[in-house]
mmCIF file of C-alpha atoms in Angstrom:
data_model
loop_
_atom_site.group_PDB
_atom_site.id
_atom_site.type_symbol
_atom_site.label_atom_id
_atom_site.label_comp_id
_atom_site.label_asym_id
_atom_site.label_seq_id
_atom_site.Cartn_x
_atom_site.Cartn_y
_atom_site.Cartn_z
ATOM 1 C CA MET L 217 33.736 13.853 135.013
ATOM 2 C CA ASN L 218 30.485 12.256 136.109
ATOM 3 C CA ASP L 219 28.198 10.520 133.730
ATOM 4 C CA PHE L 220 25.524 13.440 133.694
ATOM 5 C CA GLN L 221 28.267 15.756 132.480
ATOM 6 C CA ALA L 222 29.523 13.199 129.889
ATOM 7 C CA ILE L 223 26.059 12.664 128.494
ATOM 8 C CA ALA L 224 25.632 16.719 128.420
ATOM 9 C CA ASP L 225 28.698 16.915 126.463
ATOM 10 C CA ARG L 226 27.911 14.243 124.107
ATOM 11 C CA VAL L 227 24.546 15.965 123.368
ATOM 12 C CA GLU L 228 26.156 19.444 122.580
ATOM 13 C CA ILE L 229 28.866 18.029 120.406
ATOM 14 C CA GLU L 230 26.032 16.275 118.147
ATOM 15 C CA ALA L 231 24.102 19.236 118.237
ATOM 16 C CA LEU L 232 27.151 21.244 117.188
ATOM 17 C CA ARG L 233 27.398 18.656 114.296
ATOM 18 C CA GLY L 234 23.924 19.029 113.096
ATOM 19 C CA GLU L 235 24.210 22.865 113.359
ATOM 20 C CA PHE L 236 27.202 22.740 110.920
ATOM 21 C CA THR L 237 25.008 20.794 108.446
ATOM 22 C CA ASP L 238 21.974 23.036 108.889
ATOM 23 C CA ALA L 239 24.201 26.266 108.221
ATOM 24 C CA ALA L 240 25.743 24.828 105.252
ATOM 25 C CA MET L 241 22.314 23.833 103.985
ATOM 26 C CA MET L 242 20.915 27.098 104.469
ATOM 27 C CA ARG L 243 24.251 29.022 103.011
ATOM 28 C CA ASP L 244 24.596 30.581 106.246
ATOM 29 C CA ARG L 245 28.455 30.897 106.480
ATOM 30 C CA PRO L 246 28.531 33.629 109.261
ATOM 31 C CA ARG L 247 26.902 30.993 111.281
ATOM 32 C CA LEU L 248 29.046 28.167 110.119
ATOM 33 C CA ALA L 249 32.222 30.099 111.107
ATOM 34 C CA SER L 250 30.921 30.664 114.444
ATOM 35 C CA LEU L 251 30.869 26.896 115.171
ATOM 36 C CA PHE L 252 34.845 26.903 114.995
ATOM 37 C CA THR L 253 37.266 28.329 117.599
ATOM 38 C CA PRO L 254 39.104 31.564 116.752
ATOM 39 C CA ASP L 255 41.962 29.611 115.119
ATOM 40 C CA GLY L 256 39.797 26.612 114.032
ATOM 41 C CA ALA L 257 40.551 24.871 110.805
ATOM 42 C CA LEU L 258 38.483 23.488 108.010
ATOM 43 C CA ARG L 259 40.507 21.112 105.726
ATOM 44 C CA MET L 260 39.414 19.494 102.572
ATOM 45 C CA PRO L 261 42.427 17.957 100.990
ATOM 46 C CA ASN L 262 40.254 16.599 97.856
ATOM 47 C CA ILE L 263 39.168 19.688 96.588
ATOM 48 C CA PRO L 264 41.785 20.913 97.816
ATOM 49 C CA VAL L 265 40.859 23.739 100.289
ATOM 50 C CA GLU L 266 42.234 24.809 103.731
ATOM 51 C CA LEU L 267 40.749 27.472 105.749
ATOM 52 C CA VAL L 268 42.184 28.547 109.081
ATOM 53 C CA GLY L 269 40.562 30.839 111.467
ATOM 54 C CA ARG L 270 36.675 32.104 111.439
ATOM 55 C CA GLU L 271 36.944 34.681 108.588
ATOM 56 C CA GLU L 272 38.925 32.819 106.187
ATOM 57 C CA ILE L 273 36.232 29.917 106.839
ATOM 58 C CA ARG L 274 33.386 32.303 106.310
ATOM 59 C CA VAL L 275 35.156 34.040 103.319
ATOM 60 C CA GLY L 276 36.349 31.024 101.712
ATOM 61 C CA GLY L 277 32.851 29.213 101.932
ATOM 62 C CA GLU L 278 31.150 32.039 100.266
ATOM 63 C CA ARG L 279 33.364 31.633 97.498
ATOM 64 C CA LEU L 280 32.713 27.818 97.279
ATOM 65 C CA GLN L 281 28.943 28.380 97.616
ATOM 66 C CA SER L 282 28.911 31.114 94.984
ATOM 67 C CA GLN L 283 29.664 28.325 92.351
ATOM 68 C CA TRP L 284 26.510 26.020 93.259
ATOM 69 C CA ASP L 285 23.167 25.327 91.374
ATOM 70 C CA PHE L 286 22.285 23.318 94.484
ATOM 71 C CA PHE L 287 23.735 21.307 97.198
ATOM 72 C CA VAL L 288 22.110 18.698 99.850
ATOM 73 C CA GLN L 289 24.322 17.357 102.890
ATOM 74 C CA THR L 290 22.983 14.815 105.215
ATOM 75 C CA THR L 291 24.989 13.961 108.365
ATOM 76 C CA HIS L 292 25.057 10.644 110.152
ATOM 77 C CA PRO L 293 26.223 10.303 113.659
ATOM 78 C CA GLY L 294 29.826 8.806 114.528
ATOM 79 C CA THR L 295 31.794 8.324 117.302
ATOM 80 C CA ILE L 296 32.487 10.951 120.207
ATOM 81 C CA LEU L 297 35.606 10.185 122.549
ATOM 82 C CA LEU L 298 35.603 12.668 125.280
ATOM 83 C CA ASP L 299 38.806 13.846 127.306
ATOM 84 C CA GLY L 300 38.060 16.627 129.766
ATOM 85 C CA ASP L 301 37.543 19.871 127.826
ATOM 86 C CA THR L 302 38.670 18.347 124.314
ATOM 87 C CA ALA L 303 37.227 15.529 122.262
ATOM 88 C CA THR L 304 37.496 13.774 118.773
ATOM 89 C CA GLY L 305 35.185 12.130 116.710
ATOM 90 C CA ARG L 306 34.015 11.305 113.300
ATOM 91 C CA ALA L 307 30.739 12.290 111.285
ATOM 92 C CA TYR L 308 29.547 10.447 108.202
ATOM 93 C CA ILE L 309 28.451 12.712 105.409
ATOM 94 C CA GLN L 310 26.460 11.961 102.125
ATOM 95 C CA GLU L 311 26.194 14.916 99.753
ATOM 96 C CA LEU L 312 24.525 15.848 96.554
ATOM 97 C CA ALA L 313 25.484 18.728 94.244
ATOM 98 C CA ARG L 314 25.568 20.309 91.008
ATOM 99 C CA THR L 315 27.515 23.512 90.286
ATOM 100 C CA LEU L 316 26.887 26.518 87.719
ATOM 101 C CA ASP L 317 29.222 25.140 85.469
ATOM 102 C CA GLY L 318 27.613 21.740 85.207
ATOM 103 C CA ARG L 319 29.926 19.694 87.531
ATOM 104 C CA GLN L 320 27.640 17.290 89.383
ATOM 105 C CA GLY L 321 27.594 14.038 91.544
ATOM 106 C CA LEU L 322 27.172 12.284 94.741
ATOM 107 C CA ASN L 323 29.757 11.440 97.394
ATOM 108 C CA TYR L 324 30.107 9.794 100.745
ATOM 109 C CA ALA L 325 32.699 11.451 102.976
ATOM 110 C CA VAL L 326 33.618 11.550 106.525
ATOM 111 C CA TYR L 327 34.489 14.259 108.786
ATOM 112 C CA HIS L 328 37.391 13.708 111.273
ATOM 113 C CA ASP L 329 36.861 16.224 114.042
ATOM 114 C CA ARG L 330 38.716 17.493 116.910
ATOM 115 C CA TYR L 331 36.466 19.586 119.510
ATOM 116 C CA GLN L 332 37.327 22.190 122.180
ATOM 117 C CA ARG L 333 35.169 23.218 125.120
ATOM 118 C CA THR L 334 35.013 27.054 125.496
ATOM 119 C CA THR L 335 33.145 29.598 127.377
ATOM 120 C CA GLU L 336 30.623 29.592 124.301
ATOM 121 C CA GLY L 337 30.165 26.109 124.474
ATOM 122 C CA TRP L 338 31.676 23.151 122.449
ATOM 123 C CA LYS L 339 33.199 24.285 118.870
ATOM 124 C CA PHE L 340 35.239 22.770 116.518
ATOM 125 C CA ALA L 341 39.037 22.915 116.820
ATOM 126 C CA GLU L 342 39.305 21.317 113.380
ATOM 127 C CA ARG L 343 37.327 19.284 110.802
ATOM 128 C CA VAL L 344 39.090 17.141 107.937
ATOM 129 C CA TYR L 345 37.081 16.140 105.317
ATOM 130 C CA GLU L 346 37.813 12.764 103.453
ATOM 131 C CA VAL L 347 36.022 11.766 100.731
ATOM 132 C CA ARG L 348 35.387 7.735 100.693
ATOM 133 C CA TYR L 349 32.993 7.382 97.436
ATOM 134 C CA LEU L 350 32.582 9.663 94.465
ATOM 135 C CA ASP L 351 30.234 9.220 91.673
ATOM 136 C CA THR L 352 30.198 12.015 89.039
ATOM 137 C CA SER L 353 27.520 10.572 86.684
ATOM 138 C CA PRO L 354 24.783 12.823 85.911
ATOM 139 C CA LEU L 355 22.070 13.198 88.378
ATOM 140 C CA ALA L 356 18.694 12.361 87.088
ATOM 141 C CA GLY L 357 16.691 14.685 89.536
ATOM 142 C CA THR L 358 16.046 18.226 89.372
ATOM 143 C CA ALA L 359 16.066 20.865 92.413
ATOM 144 C CA PRO L 360 13.217 23.453 92.239
ATOM 145 C CA ASN L 361 14.372 26.845 92.079
ATOM 146 C CA ALA L 362 17.968 25.107 92.788
ATOM 147 C CA ALA L 363 20.126 28.360 92.201
ATOM 148 C CA GLN L 364 17.934 30.497 94.481
ATOM 149 C CA GLY L 365 19.050 29.026 97.618
ATOM 150 C CA SER L 366 17.623 30.364 101.087
ATOM 151 C CA GLU L 367 16.627 33.542 102.206
ATOM 152 C CA THR L 368 19.959 34.147 103.533
ATOM 153 C CA ASP L 369 21.418 34.171 99.873
ATOM 154 C CA SER L 370 20.582 37.786 98.568
ATOM 155 C CA ALA L 371 24.222 39.297 99.321
ATOM 156 C CA ASP L 372 25.759 35.861 97.913
ATOM 157 C CA ALA L 373 23.735 36.199 94.508
ATOM 158 C CA THR L 374 25.796 39.141 93.750
ATOM 159 C CA ALA L 375 29.015 38.286 95.149
ATOM 160 C CA ALA L 376 30.536 36.697 91.832
ATOM 161 C CA PRO L 377 29.807 36.882 88.155
ATOM 162 C CA VAL L 378 27.970 33.878 87.039
ATOM 163 C CA PRO L 379 29.973 32.141 84.051
ATOM 164 C CA THR L 380 28.707 32.008 80.879
ATOM 165 C CA THR L 381 26.675 28.820 80.924
ATOM 166 C CA SER L 382 26.937 27.737 77.064
ATOM 167 C CA PHE L 383 30.817 27.200 77.868
ATOM 168 C CA ALA L 384 29.707 24.371 80.046
ATOM 169 C CA GLU L 385 27.781 22.502 77.380
ATOM 170 C CA PRO L 386 29.285 19.231 76.050
ATOM 171 C CA ALA L 387 30.038 19.219 72.372
ATOM 172 C CA SER L 388 28.036 16.662 70.158
ATOM 173 C CA ALA L 389 29.675 13.660 68.887
ATOM 174 C CA ALA L 390 29.936 15.045 65.473
ATOM 175 C CA ARG L 391 31.709 18.202 66.852
ATOM 176 C CA LEU L 392 34.142 15.648 68.828
ATOM 177 C CA GLU L 393 34.979 13.538 65.583
ATOM 178 C CA GLN L 394 35.605 17.024 63.841
ATOM 179 C CA VAL L 395 38.069 18.268 66.464
ATOM 180 C CA ALA L 396 39.811 14.939 66.604
ATOM 181 C CA ALA L 397 40.268 14.873 62.825
ATOM 182 C CA ALA L 398 41.885 18.713 63.112
ATOM 183 C CA LEU L 399 44.087 17.636 65.703
ATOM 184 C CA ARG L 400 45.208 14.669 63.839
ATOM 185 C CA ALA L 401 45.715 16.745 60.565
ATOM 186 C CA GLY L 402 48.225 19.254 62.978
ATOM 187 C CA GLY L 403 50.212 16.455 64.050
ATOM 188 C CA PHE L 404 48.502 15.424 67.343
ATOM 189 C CA ALA L 405 47.461 12.027 68.200
ATOM 190 C CA ALA L 406 43.921 12.450 69.043
ATOM 191 C CA GLU L 407 41.487 9.862 70.909
ATOM 192 C CA ILE L 408 37.792 9.988 71.883
ATOM 193 C CA LEU L 409 36.752 8.538 75.218
ATOM 194 C CA ASP L 410 33.888 7.940 76.944
ATOM 195 C CA ASP L 411 34.650 9.513 80.331
ATOM 196 C CA ALA L 412 37.231 10.381 82.983
ATOM 197 C CA ALA L 413 37.445 6.788 84.171
ATOM 198 C CA ALA L 414 38.652 5.761 80.735
ATOM 199 C CA ALA L 415 41.031 8.747 80.550
ATOM 200 C CA ARG L 416 42.537 7.726 83.668
ATOM 201 C CA ALA L 417 42.955 4.197 82.612
ATOM 202 C CA ARG L 418 44.562 5.454 79.270
ATOM 203 C CA VAL L 419 47.024 7.591 80.904
ATOM 204 C CA ALA L 420 47.998 4.525 82.749
ATOM 205 C CA GLU L 421 48.752 2.842 79.569
ATOM 206 C CA LEU L 422 50.397 5.943 77.804
ATOM 207 C CA VAL L 423 52.848 6.829 80.405
ATOM 208 C CA PRO L 424 55.548 4.104 81.564
ATOM 209 C CA GLU L 425 56.228 3.125 84.759
ATOM 210 C CA GLY L 426 59.268 5.376 86.005
ATOM 211 C CA ALA L 427 58.837 8.272 83.981
ATOM 212 C CA GLY L 428 59.570 11.863 85.252
ATOM 213 C CA VAL L 429 55.898 13.270 85.172
ATOM 214 C CA LEU L 430 54.835 16.978 85.726
ATOM 215 C CA THR L 431 51.190 17.413 86.101
ATOM 216 C CA GLY L 432 49.339 20.810 85.436
ATOM 217 C CA ALA L 433 47.255 22.461 88.100
ATOM 218 C CA SER L 434 44.334 21.045 86.901
ATOM 219 C CA GLU L 435 40.690 20.445 88.068
ATOM 220 C CA THR L 436 40.452 17.945 85.322
ATOM 221 C CA LEU L 437 42.933 15.840 86.546
ATOM 222 C CA ARG L 438 42.042 16.385 90.002
ATOM 223 C CA LEU L 439 38.411 15.225 89.633
ATOM 224 C CA SER L 440 39.132 12.094 87.264
ATOM 225 C CA GLY L 441 41.880 10.941 89.985
ATOM 226 C CA ILE L 442 44.702 11.028 87.300
ATOM 227 C CA ASP L 443 46.484 13.750 89.627
ATOM 228 C CA GLU L 444 46.511 11.109 92.647
ATOM 229 C CA ASP L 445 47.802 8.456 90.440
ATOM 230 C CA ILE L 446 50.564 10.283 89.213
ATOM 231 C CA ASN L 447 51.645 12.364 92.339
ATOM 232 C CA THR L 448 51.063 9.802 95.102
ATOM 233 C CA GLY L 449 50.951 6.316 93.739
ATOM 234 C CA GLY L 450 54.908 5.789 93.820
ATOM 235 C CA ARG L 451 54.653 4.331 90.112
ATOM 236 C CA TYR L 452 56.069 7.536 88.611
ATOM 237 C CA ASP L 453 59.002 9.771 89.419
ATOM 238 C CA ALA L 454 56.473 12.657 89.916
ATOM 239 C CA ILE L 455 57.836 16.373 89.620
ATOM 240 C CA ARG L 456 55.152 18.384 91.580
ATOM 241 C CA PRO L 457 55.830 16.744 94.986
ATOM 242 C CA ARG L 458 59.629 17.303 94.509
ATOM 243 C CA VAL L 459 58.742 20.860 93.694
ATOM 244 C CA LEU L 460 56.745 21.312 96.460
ATOM 245 C CA ALA L 461 59.516 20.131 98.628
ATOM 246 C CA ILE L 462 62.159 22.773 97.630
ATOM 247 C CA ASP L 463 62.657 26.131 99.338
ATOM 248 C CA ARG L 464 61.455 28.723 96.709
ATOM 249 C CA ALA L 465 63.717 31.262 98.129
ATOM 250 C CA THR L 466 66.895 29.219 97.434
ATOM 251 C CA GLY L 467 65.703 26.735 94.881
ATOM 252 C CA ALA L 468 64.105 28.649 92.184
ATOM 253 C CA ASP L 469 66.653 27.484 89.609
ATOM 254 C CA GLU L 470 66.250 23.912 90.289
ATOM 255 C CA ILE L 471 62.431 24.232 90.344
ATOM 256 C CA ARG L 472 62.597 25.888 86.851
ATOM 257 C CA ARG L 473 64.795 23.168 85.655
ATOM 258 C CA LEU L 474 62.850 20.292 86.923
ATOM 259 C CA VAL L 475 59.383 21.556 85.510
ATOM 260 C CA ALA L 476 60.933 22.709 82.128
ATOM 261 C CA GLY L 477 61.641 19.136 80.720
ATOM 262 C CA PRO L 478 60.252 16.291 82.209
ATOM 263 C CA ASP L 479 59.684 12.970 80.584
ATOM 264 C CA PHE L 480 55.928 13.563 80.305
ATOM 265 C CA VAL L 481 53.582 16.509 81.129
ATOM 266 C CA VAL L 482 49.930 15.503 81.717
ATOM 267 C CA ASN L 483 47.632 18.385 81.719
ATOM 268 C CA SER L 484 44.395 19.710 80.432
ATOM 269 C CA VAL L 485 43.636 23.013 78.610
ATOM 270 C CA ALA L 486 41.345 25.865 78.802
ATOM 271 C CA ALA L 487 39.847 25.296 75.158
ATOM 272 C CA VAL L 488 40.166 23.352 72.289
ATOM 273 C CA THR L 489 39.094 24.751 68.630
ATOM 274 C CA GLU L 490 37.264 23.011 65.881
ATOM 275 C CA THR L 491 40.128 23.799 63.744
ATOM 276 C CA GLY L 492 42.553 21.887 65.900
ATOM 277 C CA SER L 493 44.195 24.518 68.172
ATOM 278 C CA LEU L 494 44.802 23.786 71.986
ATOM 279 C CA VAL L 495 44.760 26.798 74.439
ATOM 280 C CA LEU L 496 46.413 26.939 77.752
ATOM 281 C CA ALA L 497 46.202 29.629 80.242
ATOM 282 C CA SER L 498 48.375 30.182 83.422
ATOM 283 C CA GLY L 499 49.042 32.781 86.160
ATOM 284 C CA SER L 500 52.887 32.358 86.655
ATOM 285 C CA GLY L 501 53.463 30.400 83.381
ATOM 286 C CA SER L 502 55.685 27.837 85.273
ATOM 287 C CA GLN L 503 54.125 24.975 83.789
ATOM 288 C CA LEU L 504 53.798 26.198 80.252
ATOM 289 C CA PRO L 505 57.301 25.484 78.947
ATOM 290 C CA ALA L 506 56.773 21.667 79.277
ATOM 291 C CA ASN L 507 53.614 21.919 77.290
ATOM 292 C CA ALA L 508 54.883 24.243 74.589
ATOM 293 C CA GLY L 509 57.701 21.602 73.776
ATOM 294 C CA GLY L 510 60.034 21.094 76.747
ATOM 295 C CA ALA L 511 58.576 17.709 78.032
ATOM 296 C CA ALA L 512 59.369 14.713 75.743
ATOM 297 C CA HIS L 513 56.008 13.659 75.638
ATOM 298 C CA ALA L 514 52.569 15.476 76.366
ATOM 299 C CA VAL L 515 49.117 13.983 77.329
ATOM 300 C CA TRP L 516 46.187 16.362 77.405
ATOM 301 C CA ILE L 517 42.746 15.349 78.804
ATOM 302 C CA VAL L 518 39.949 17.721 77.687
ATOM 303 C CA GLY L 519 36.467 17.596 78.584
ATOM 304 C CA ALA L 520 33.827 17.787 76.035
ATOM 305 C CA GLN L 521 32.397 21.374 77.117
ATOM 306 C CA LYS L 522 35.790 22.666 76.222
ATOM 307 C CA VAL L 523 35.096 22.708 72.435
ATOM 308 C CA VAL L 524 34.966 25.986 70.631
ATOM 309 C CA PRO L 525 34.537 27.105 67.114
ATOM 310 C CA ASP L 526 37.700 29.262 66.910
ATOM 311 C CA LEU L 527 40.583 31.013 68.560
ATOM 312 C CA SER L 528 38.635 34.287 69.295
ATOM 313 C CA THR L 529 35.823 32.239 71.220
ATOM 314 C CA ALA L 530 38.547 30.184 72.894
ATOM 315 C CA LEU L 531 40.189 33.436 74.180
ATOM 316 C CA ARG L 532 36.531 34.216 75.519
ATOM 317 C CA ARG L 533 36.151 31.199 77.272
ATOM 318 C CA VAL L 534 39.170 31.588 79.190
ATOM 319 C CA GLU L 535 38.221 35.287 80.190
ATOM 320 C CA GLU L 536 34.512 35.057 80.783
ATOM 321 C CA TYR L 537 34.289 31.236 82.026
ATOM 322 C CA ALA L 538 37.514 29.534 83.164
ATOM 323 C CA LEU L 539 39.048 32.478 84.853
ATOM 324 C CA PRO L 540 36.116 33.080 87.167
ATOM 325 C CA LEU L 541 35.658 29.846 88.213
ATOM 326 C CA GLU L 542 39.772 29.396 88.776
ATOM 327 C CA ASN L 543 39.657 32.662 90.721
ATOM 328 C CA ASP L 544 37.105 31.458 93.124
ATOM 329 C CA ARG L 545 39.381 28.402 93.973
ATOM 330 C CA ALA L 546 42.508 30.349 94.036
ATOM 331 C CA GLN L 547 41.058 32.820 96.533
ATOM 332 C CA ALA L 548 39.561 29.826 98.607
ATOM 333 C CA VAL L 549 42.755 27.969 98.451
ATOM 334 C CA TYR L 550 45.750 30.671 98.528
ATOM 335 C CA GLY L 551 43.508 33.845 99.584
ATOM 336 C CA MET L 552 44.352 35.635 96.449
ATOM 337 C CA PRO L 553 42.889 36.124 92.895
ATOM 338 C CA SER L 554 44.061 34.205 89.699
ATOM 339 C CA ALA L 555 45.004 35.990 86.688
ATOM 340 C CA VAL L 556 45.587 35.012 82.913
ATOM 341 C CA ASN L 557 49.219 36.406 82.689
ATOM 342 C CA ARG L 558 50.443 33.864 80.190
ATOM 343 C CA LEU L 559 48.614 32.281 77.484
ATOM 344 C CA LEU L 560 49.721 29.351 75.164
ATOM 345 C CA ILE L 561 48.362 28.496 72.021
ATOM 346 C CA LEU L 562 49.496 25.063 70.190
ATOM 347 C CA ASN L 563 48.347 25.135 66.673
ATOM 348 C CA ALA L 564 50.181 22.120 65.581
ATOM 349 C CA GLU L 565 52.839 19.511 66.852
ATOM 350 C CA PRO L 566 55.746 19.501 64.727
ATOM 351 C CA ARG L 567 57.036 16.437 66.560
ATOM 352 C CA PRO L 568 54.417 13.678 65.452
ATOM 353 C CA GLY L 569 53.691 11.366 68.307
ATOM 354 C CA ARG L 570 54.992 13.787 71.030
ATOM 355 C CA GLY L 571 51.413 15.053 71.949
ATOM 356 C CA THR L 572 48.392 13.209 72.553
ATOM 357 C CA VAL L 573 44.990 14.767 73.097
ATOM 358 C CA LEU L 574 42.067 12.771 74.795
ATOM 359 C CA LEU L 575 38.877 14.239 74.249
ATOM 360 C CA LEU L 576 36.253 13.049 76.457
ATOM 361 C CA ARG L 577 32.560 12.713 75.854
ATOM 362 C CA GLU L 578 31.452 13.999 79.187
ATOM 363 C CA ALA L 579 32.251 17.649 80.565
ATOM 364 C CA ILE L 580 34.870 17.659 83.553
ATOM 365 C CA GLY L 581 36.736 20.512 84.970
ATOM 366 C CA TYR L 582 36.621 24.086 83.554
#
């Protein structure tokens, strides 16, 4: 390859990366998907999302962006290493975002890329998104006409129902105190903590090293870092990685036994009532036995926006707010919708000391 060809390749690859950011900012998912090879992959383990093929990248991206209030991405160029008709490289990302359910923050990330020369020019063979820094503090600024997006958004605006915004509002300090008192009256241990970082530290104190721990499939655990601490840190006998390694066709009974009775279950809930009831929802029900009483100990981390007056409102929150958001995630990750096939309501804890509820003063998860 001559020097002129190498320069041309680098310019085209840099333009490809810039086109990706422009398509994301303009919410033009068909254009973004066209930047990949037909079997190209977009992997975002921190979300987690894995999309393979142009159609999956387009559809999954549209579901994700339907949750945005606003989104801003800035790309900074990184290395490009050419190797004939293929190349590898990195691009450095800064993002500001707020979703319709109130989640928000700033992050810095890296895209680890593989590129492929095609008859249509250079395309992404793979982009792997790695978060290097995440700050979920409330954003001080505003975005004029945030949810309106660009002129390409008209179809997206009706693609999915917007969740009821009142279910995203954090409860007041007085309501949190009321909930904590009701939980304690029902036999739960209840603590009020400032934020997810405090909950993460408290879980590390509550769960002893070496304990067998099952984590629920929870956005709260993922966003707080608790899921990562338990399932990848090596400090605990983590149940979920063991379950994922078992063949479901031949090991269903082993999986059932593993998840039913761990030493600890660490999870979140869909709602907590002012009268002290916890409400959990599930599609398969596999994680519910441990929460109901199978686990020797349980820790639930609950964002302030999950407080509701009573059980009827809790069930409305599940159907009208949590389910649409979980459905979007399930479609993006698994390619299939979610459903509320199982409900668990914990009105009291008959074994005092077994269950601990960590109520946060901030909103997290859904």
